[in-house]
Amino acid sequence: PDQPANGQPTPATTQDVRVLIVDDELNLVELGAAAVRFEGYTVDTALTGMDAVRRARAHRPDVVVLDIMLPDISGIEVLRELHEVDEGIPVLFLTAKDGVDDRIAGITVGADDYVTKPFTLEALMARVRGVLRRSRKWQSPEAALLQVADLELDEDAREVRRGGEEIHLTAREFDLLRFLMRNQRKVLSKAQILDHVWHYDFGGEGNVVELYISYLRKKIDRGHEPLIHTVRGAGYVVKTKKPQPRT
């Protein structure tokens, strides 16, 4: 793989990306970690600033999601410590809604971006992806383009094409298709889809998933080889149909 300036290999797939989440709110850390895993990234977590620094030294994350207000040392001090480990580690600050001074201070000392609390997991992951794309560790012009057969999805432009023809999707349809395409050939359960795309649990009620899968099939598969498949009793998968062996 290509070697960036710091000598570390550029991640080639989402599985190669490691995200460190640092916050003293356990529920927030657990929710953020679940969202990161659903993106396909590897995740580390820390509840204190010093633990964050130790984990960064041990595992060298590709991006750090860092709360400014921590119980031991401030997030700004953590950022300084992280940059002593690797000055190129991208840092995404979590700040209180009224923490304007904190945001300014964070950007001044080298934070790459910030998210204001409260936030949605979708907004958080959009910022994480943006930071990764701007980072020297994740500089691939194809990183935002997903493709299965002749189906293409551009994450930055939020555009979808099949056979070169643009397909117009709603925001929810786009998010569902993106999740399926990021996990092509992997069967995703209704619960996984609900948790990632809708960010809550229906307690087993997956009718909304079936409905949106039907919407996608009408727009994506009509007139083409089907790419969205149902695996009975398991969930849904995006893949090309393998040719049948000759008999």
Tab-separated table of C-alpha atoms in Angstrom:
chain	number	residue	atom	x	y	z
A	1	PRO	CA	0.000	0.000	0.000
A	2	ASP	CA	0.919	3.650	-0.403
A	3	GLN	CA	2.923	5.197	2.420
A	4	PRO	CA	1.913	8.671	3.632
A	5	ALA	CA	4.334	11.133	5.185
A	6	ASN	CA	4.188	9.546	8.632
A	7	GLY	CA	5.188	6.134	7.275
A	8	GLN	CA	1.872	4.445	8.094
A	9	PRO	CA	0.011	2.634	5.310
A	10	THR	CA	-3.050	4.317	3.907
A	11	PRO	CA	-6.186	2.350	4.881
A	12	ALA	CA	-7.560	0.508	1.858
A	13	THR	CA	-10.923	-0.559	3.312
A	14	THR	CA	-13.225	0.512	6.123
A	15	GLN	CA	-11.955	-2.400	8.230
A	16	ASP	CA	-8.509	-0.756	8.222
A	17	VAL	CA	-9.835	2.426	9.862
A	18	ARG	CA	-9.603	2.705	13.663
A	19	VAL	CA	-11.717	5.272	15.513
A	20	LEU	CA	-11.109	6.256	19.161
A	21	ILE	CA	-14.141	7.682	21.004
A	22	VAL	CA	-13.431	9.626	24.203
A	23	ASP	CA	-16.222	10.819	26.508
A	24	ASP	CA	-17.095	10.385	30.165
A	25	GLU	CA	-20.749	9.665	29.314
A	26	LEU	CA	-20.869	5.876	29.008
A	27	ASN	CA	-24.166	5.785	27.096
A	28	LEU	CA	-22.857	8.222	24.495
A	29	VAL	CA	-19.649	6.216	24.101
A	30	GLU	CA	-21.573	2.955	23.648
A	31	LEU	CA	-23.953	4.463	21.075
A	32	GLY	CA	-21.089	6.061	19.182
A	33	ALA	CA	-19.129	2.802	19.217
A	34	ALA	CA	-22.125	0.917	17.798
A	35	ALA	CA	-22.462	3.472	14.976
A	36	VAL	CA	-18.747	3.217	14.192
A	37	ARG	CA	-18.908	-0.591	14.047
A	38	PHE	CA	-21.887	-0.453	11.680
A	39	GLU	CA	-19.792	1.717	9.365
A	40	GLY	CA	-17.340	-1.183	9.268
A	41	TYR	CA	-14.633	0.625	11.241
A	42	THR	CA	-12.678	-0.705	14.223
A	43	VAL	CA	-13.434	1.182	17.440
A	44	ASP	CA	-11.630	1.897	20.724
A	45	THR	CA	-13.221	3.798	23.609
A	46	ALA	CA	-11.995	5.749	26.632
A	47	LEU	CA	-13.822	7.492	29.484
A	48	THR	CA	-10.914	9.690	30.591
A	49	GLY	CA	-8.301	11.806	28.892
A	50	MET	CA	-5.318	9.874	30.192
A	51	ASP	CA	-6.827	6.562	29.100
A	52	ALA	CA	-7.389	8.090	25.657
A	53	VAL	CA	-3.714	9.014	25.396
A	54	ARG	CA	-2.652	5.512	26.467
A	55	ARG	CA	-4.931	3.900	23.900
A	56	ALA	CA	-3.759	6.260	21.166
A	57	ARG	CA	-0.146	5.345	21.893
A	58	ALA	CA	-0.989	1.640	21.793
A	59	HIS	CA	-3.197	1.566	18.688
A	60	ARG	CA	-2.586	4.794	16.671
A	61	PRO	CA	-6.188	5.660	15.683
A	62	ASP	CA	-7.041	7.138	12.292
A	63	VAL	CA	-9.483	9.614	13.857
A	64	VAL	CA	-10.338	10.573	17.445
A	65	VAL	CA	-13.811	11.689	18.552
A	66	LEU	CA	-12.997	13.714	21.667
A	67	ASP	CA	-15.165	15.424	24.279
A	68	ILE	CA	-13.721	18.712	25.504
A	69	MET	CA	-15.037	18.308	29.080
A	70	LEU	CA	-13.397	15.267	30.688
A	71	PRO	CA	-13.051	14.337	34.376
A	72	ASP	CA	-9.259	14.355	34.580
A	73	ILE	CA	-7.697	16.579	31.910
A	74	SER	CA	-9.372	18.746	29.299
A	75	GLY	CA	-9.944	17.586	25.751
A	76	ILE	CA	-7.633	20.346	24.563
A	77	GLU	CA	-4.829	18.927	26.701
A	78	VAL	CA	-5.631	15.451	25.344
A	79	LEU	CA	-5.354	16.835	21.814
A	80	ARG	CA	-1.894	18.222	22.580
A	81	GLU	CA	-0.843	14.842	23.979
A	82	LEU	CA	-2.250	13.044	20.927
A	83	HIS	CA	-0.317	15.292	18.576
A	84	GLU	CA	2.865	14.400	20.445
A	85	VAL	CA	2.054	10.756	19.628
A	86	ASP	CA	1.322	11.609	15.983
A	87	GLU	CA	0.814	15.195	14.839
A	88	GLY	CA	-1.286	13.924	11.951
A	89	ILE	CA	-4.040	12.238	14.037
A	90	PRO	CA	-7.317	13.924	13.037
A	91	VAL	CA	-9.439	15.018	16.012
A	92	LEU	CA	-13.180	15.676	15.997
A	93	PHE	CA	-14.290	17.589	19.103
A	94	LEU	CA	-17.594	17.074	20.905
A	95	THR	CA	-18.728	20.349	22.464
A	96	ALA	CA	-21.670	21.694	24.439
A	97	LYS	CA	-24.201	23.720	22.487
A	98	ASP	CA	-23.039	26.978	24.092
A	99	GLY	CA	-19.340	26.111	24.132
A	100	VAL	CA	-18.300	28.628	21.464
A	101	ASP	CA	-15.050	29.481	23.246
A	102	ASP	CA	-14.203	25.782	23.522
A	103	ARG	CA	-14.784	25.265	19.803
A	104	ILE	CA	-12.578	28.222	18.915
A	105	ALA	CA	-9.869	27.000	21.276
A	106	GLY	CA	-10.077	23.483	19.860
A	107	ILE	CA	-9.747	24.595	16.258
A	108	THR	CA	-6.910	26.934	17.247
A	109	VAL	CA	-4.853	24.128	18.808
A	110	GLY	CA	-5.396	21.796	15.890
A	111	ALA	CA	-8.804	20.079	15.979
A	112	ASP	CA	-10.057	19.154	12.510
A	113	ASP	CA	-13.793	19.578	13.143
A	114	TYR	CA	-16.385	19.585	15.912
A	115	VAL	CA	-19.906	18.307	16.608
A	116	THR	CA	-22.258	20.132	18.951
A	117	LYS	CA	-24.156	18.173	21.603
A	118	PRO	CA	-26.837	16.907	21.362
A	119	PHE	CA	-26.273	15.325	17.956
A	120	THR	CA	-27.621	12.427	15.900
A	121	LEU	CA	-25.451	9.411	15.178
A	122	GLU	CA	-25.946	10.096	11.480
A	123	ALA	CA	-24.496	13.603	11.888
A	124	LEU	CA	-21.581	12.261	13.923
A	125	MET	CA	-20.662	9.638	11.340
A	126	ALA	CA	-20.964	12.145	8.494
A	127	ARG	CA	-18.376	14.317	10.293
A	128	VAL	CA	-16.132	11.309	10.953
A	129	ARG	CA	-16.212	10.348	7.262
A	130	GLY	CA	-15.463	13.939	6.303
A	131	VAL	CA	-12.470	14.118	8.633
A	132	LEU	CA	-11.164	10.808	7.291
A	133	ARG	CA	-11.456	11.946	3.692
A	134	ARG	CA	-9.507	15.112	4.465
A	135	SER	CA	-6.864	13.207	6.404
A	136	ARG	CA	-3.587	12.192	4.781
A	137	LYS	CA	-4.258	8.675	6.121
A	138	TRP	CA	-7.380	8.282	3.986
A	139	GLN	CA	-6.666	10.041	0.745
A	140	SER	CA	-8.283	7.984	-1.940
A	141	PRO	CA	-10.373	9.651	-4.653
A	142	GLU	CA	-12.509	6.520	-4.822
A	143	ALA	CA	-13.201	6.409	-1.070
A	144	ALA	CA	-16.638	8.003	-1.412
A	145	LEU	CA	-17.759	5.903	-4.416
A	146	LEU	CA	-19.463	2.568	-3.810
A	147	GLN	CA	-20.111	0.185	-6.709
A	148	VAL	CA	-21.870	-3.140	-7.191
A	149	ALA	CA	-22.024	-4.320	-10.814
A	150	ASP	CA	-23.356	-1.295	-12.774
A	151	LEU	CA	-24.855	0.328	-9.669
A	152	GLU	CA	-22.858	3.307	-8.351
A	153	LEU	CA	-23.418	5.415	-5.243
A	154	ASP	CA	-21.483	8.643	-4.671
A	155	GLU	CA	-21.493	9.385	-0.941
A	156	ASP	CA	-20.229	12.967	-1.283
A	157	ALA	CA	-22.646	14.049	-4.009
A	158	ARG	CA	-25.427	11.758	-2.669
A	159	GLU	CA	-26.051	10.547	-6.203
A	160	VAL	CA	-26.991	7.060	-7.431
A	161	ARG	CA	-26.656	5.715	-10.959
A	162	ARG	CA	-27.446	2.380	-12.558
A	163	GLY	CA	-26.049	1.717	-16.002
A	164	GLY	CA	-25.050	5.385	-16.150
A	165	GLU	CA	-28.591	6.653	-15.557
A	166	GLU	CA	-29.253	8.731	-12.452
A	167	ILE	CA	-31.770	7.376	-9.941
A	168	HIS	CA	-33.495	9.777	-7.574
A	169	LEU	CA	-33.820	8.503	-4.004
A	170	THR	CA	-35.233	9.996	-0.830
A	171	ALA	CA	-32.789	10.625	2.019
A	172	ARG	CA	-33.906	7.452	3.834
A	173	GLU	CA	-33.733	5.339	0.666
A	174	PHE	CA	-30.218	6.646	0.039
A	175	ASP	CA	-29.077	5.799	3.570
A	176	LEU	CA	-30.541	2.296	3.303
A	177	LEU	CA	-28.899	1.629	-0.062
A	178	ARG	CA	-25.576	3.002	1.181
A	179	PHE	CA	-25.647	0.672	4.194
A	180	LEU	CA	-26.418	-2.319	1.968
A	181	MET	CA	-23.702	-1.404	-0.547
A	182	ARG	CA	-21.070	-0.821	2.123
A	183	ASN	CA	-21.759	-4.348	3.262
A	184	GLN	CA	-22.169	-5.990	-0.142
A	185	ARG	CA	-22.392	-9.778	-0.068
A	186	LYS	CA	-23.076	-9.572	3.706
A	187	VAL	CA	-26.572	-10.515	4.862
A	188	LEU	CA	-27.961	-7.747	7.089
A	189	SER	CA	-30.820	-8.465	9.481
A	190	LYS	CA	-33.809	-6.173	9.873
A	191	ALA	CA	-32.592	-5.309	13.364
A	192	GLN	CA	-29.180	-4.246	12.021
A	193	ILE	CA	-30.805	-2.133	9.324
A	194	LEU	CA	-33.198	-0.502	11.789
A	195	ASP	CA	-30.396	0.287	14.190
A	196	HIS	CA	-28.115	1.751	11.553
A	197	VAL	CA	-30.534	3.516	9.198
A	198	TRP	CA	-33.325	4.463	11.622
A	199	HIS	CA	-31.170	4.511	14.796
A	200	TYR	CA	-33.690	2.828	17.041
A	201	ASP	CA	-35.097	-0.611	17.791
A	202	PHE	CA	-38.632	-1.577	16.780
A	203	GLY	CA	-38.511	-4.586	19.087
A	204	GLY	CA	-38.573	-6.947	16.128
A	205	GLU	CA	-41.084	-5.040	13.983
A	206	GLY	CA	-39.369	-4.783	10.637
A	207	ASN	CA	-42.256	-3.797	8.357
A	208	VAL	CA	-40.691	-0.418	7.677
A	209	VAL	CA	-37.563	-2.173	6.378
A	210	GLU	CA	-39.626	-4.369	4.052
A	211	LEU	CA	-41.433	-1.270	2.788
A	212	TYR	CA	-38.237	0.623	1.995
A	213	ILE	CA	-36.609	-2.429	0.437
A	214	SER	CA	-39.607	-2.588	-1.921
A	215	TYR	CA	-39.148	1.117	-2.749
A	216	LEU	CA	-35.484	0.515	-3.577
A	217	ARG	CA	-36.211	-2.518	-5.712
A	218	LYS	CA	-38.641	-0.529	-7.841
A	219	LYS	CA	-36.054	2.166	-8.421
A	220	ILE	CA	-32.843	0.102	-8.537
A	221	ASP	CA	-33.731	-3.339	-9.916
A	222	ARG	CA	-36.671	-2.739	-12.250
A	223	GLY	CA	-35.537	-3.528	-15.784
A	224	HIS	CA	-32.131	-4.775	-14.590
A	225	GLU	CA	-30.547	-7.847	-13.070
A	226	PRO	CA	-31.722	-7.888	-9.419
A	227	LEU	CA	-29.044	-6.779	-6.971
A	228	ILE	CA	-31.149	-6.554	-3.780
A	229	HIS	CA	-31.898	-10.045	-2.498
A	230	THR	CA	-33.963	-11.417	0.376
A	231	VAL	CA	-32.424	-14.210	2.417
A	232	ARG	CA	-35.432	-15.875	3.972
A	233	GLY	CA	-35.355	-15.748	7.758
A	234	ALA	CA	-32.078	-13.807	7.808
A	235	GLY	CA	-32.382	-10.422	6.106
A	236	TYR	CA	-31.239	-8.659	2.953
A	237	VAL	CA	-28.090	-8.508	0.879
A	238	VAL	CA	-26.796	-6.585	-2.138
A	239	LYS	CA	-24.818	-8.732	-4.546
A	240	THR	CA	-24.609	-9.843	-8.137
A	241	LYS	CA	-26.117	-13.211	-8.961
A	242	LYS	CA	-23.468	-15.867	-9.428
A	243	PRO	CA	-23.683	-17.773	-12.688
A	244	GLN	CA	-25.213	-21.236	-12.333
A	245	PRO	CA	-22.836	-24.147	-13.004
A	246	ARG	CA	-23.441	-26.005	-16.232
A	247	THR	CA	-24.934	-29.470	-15.987
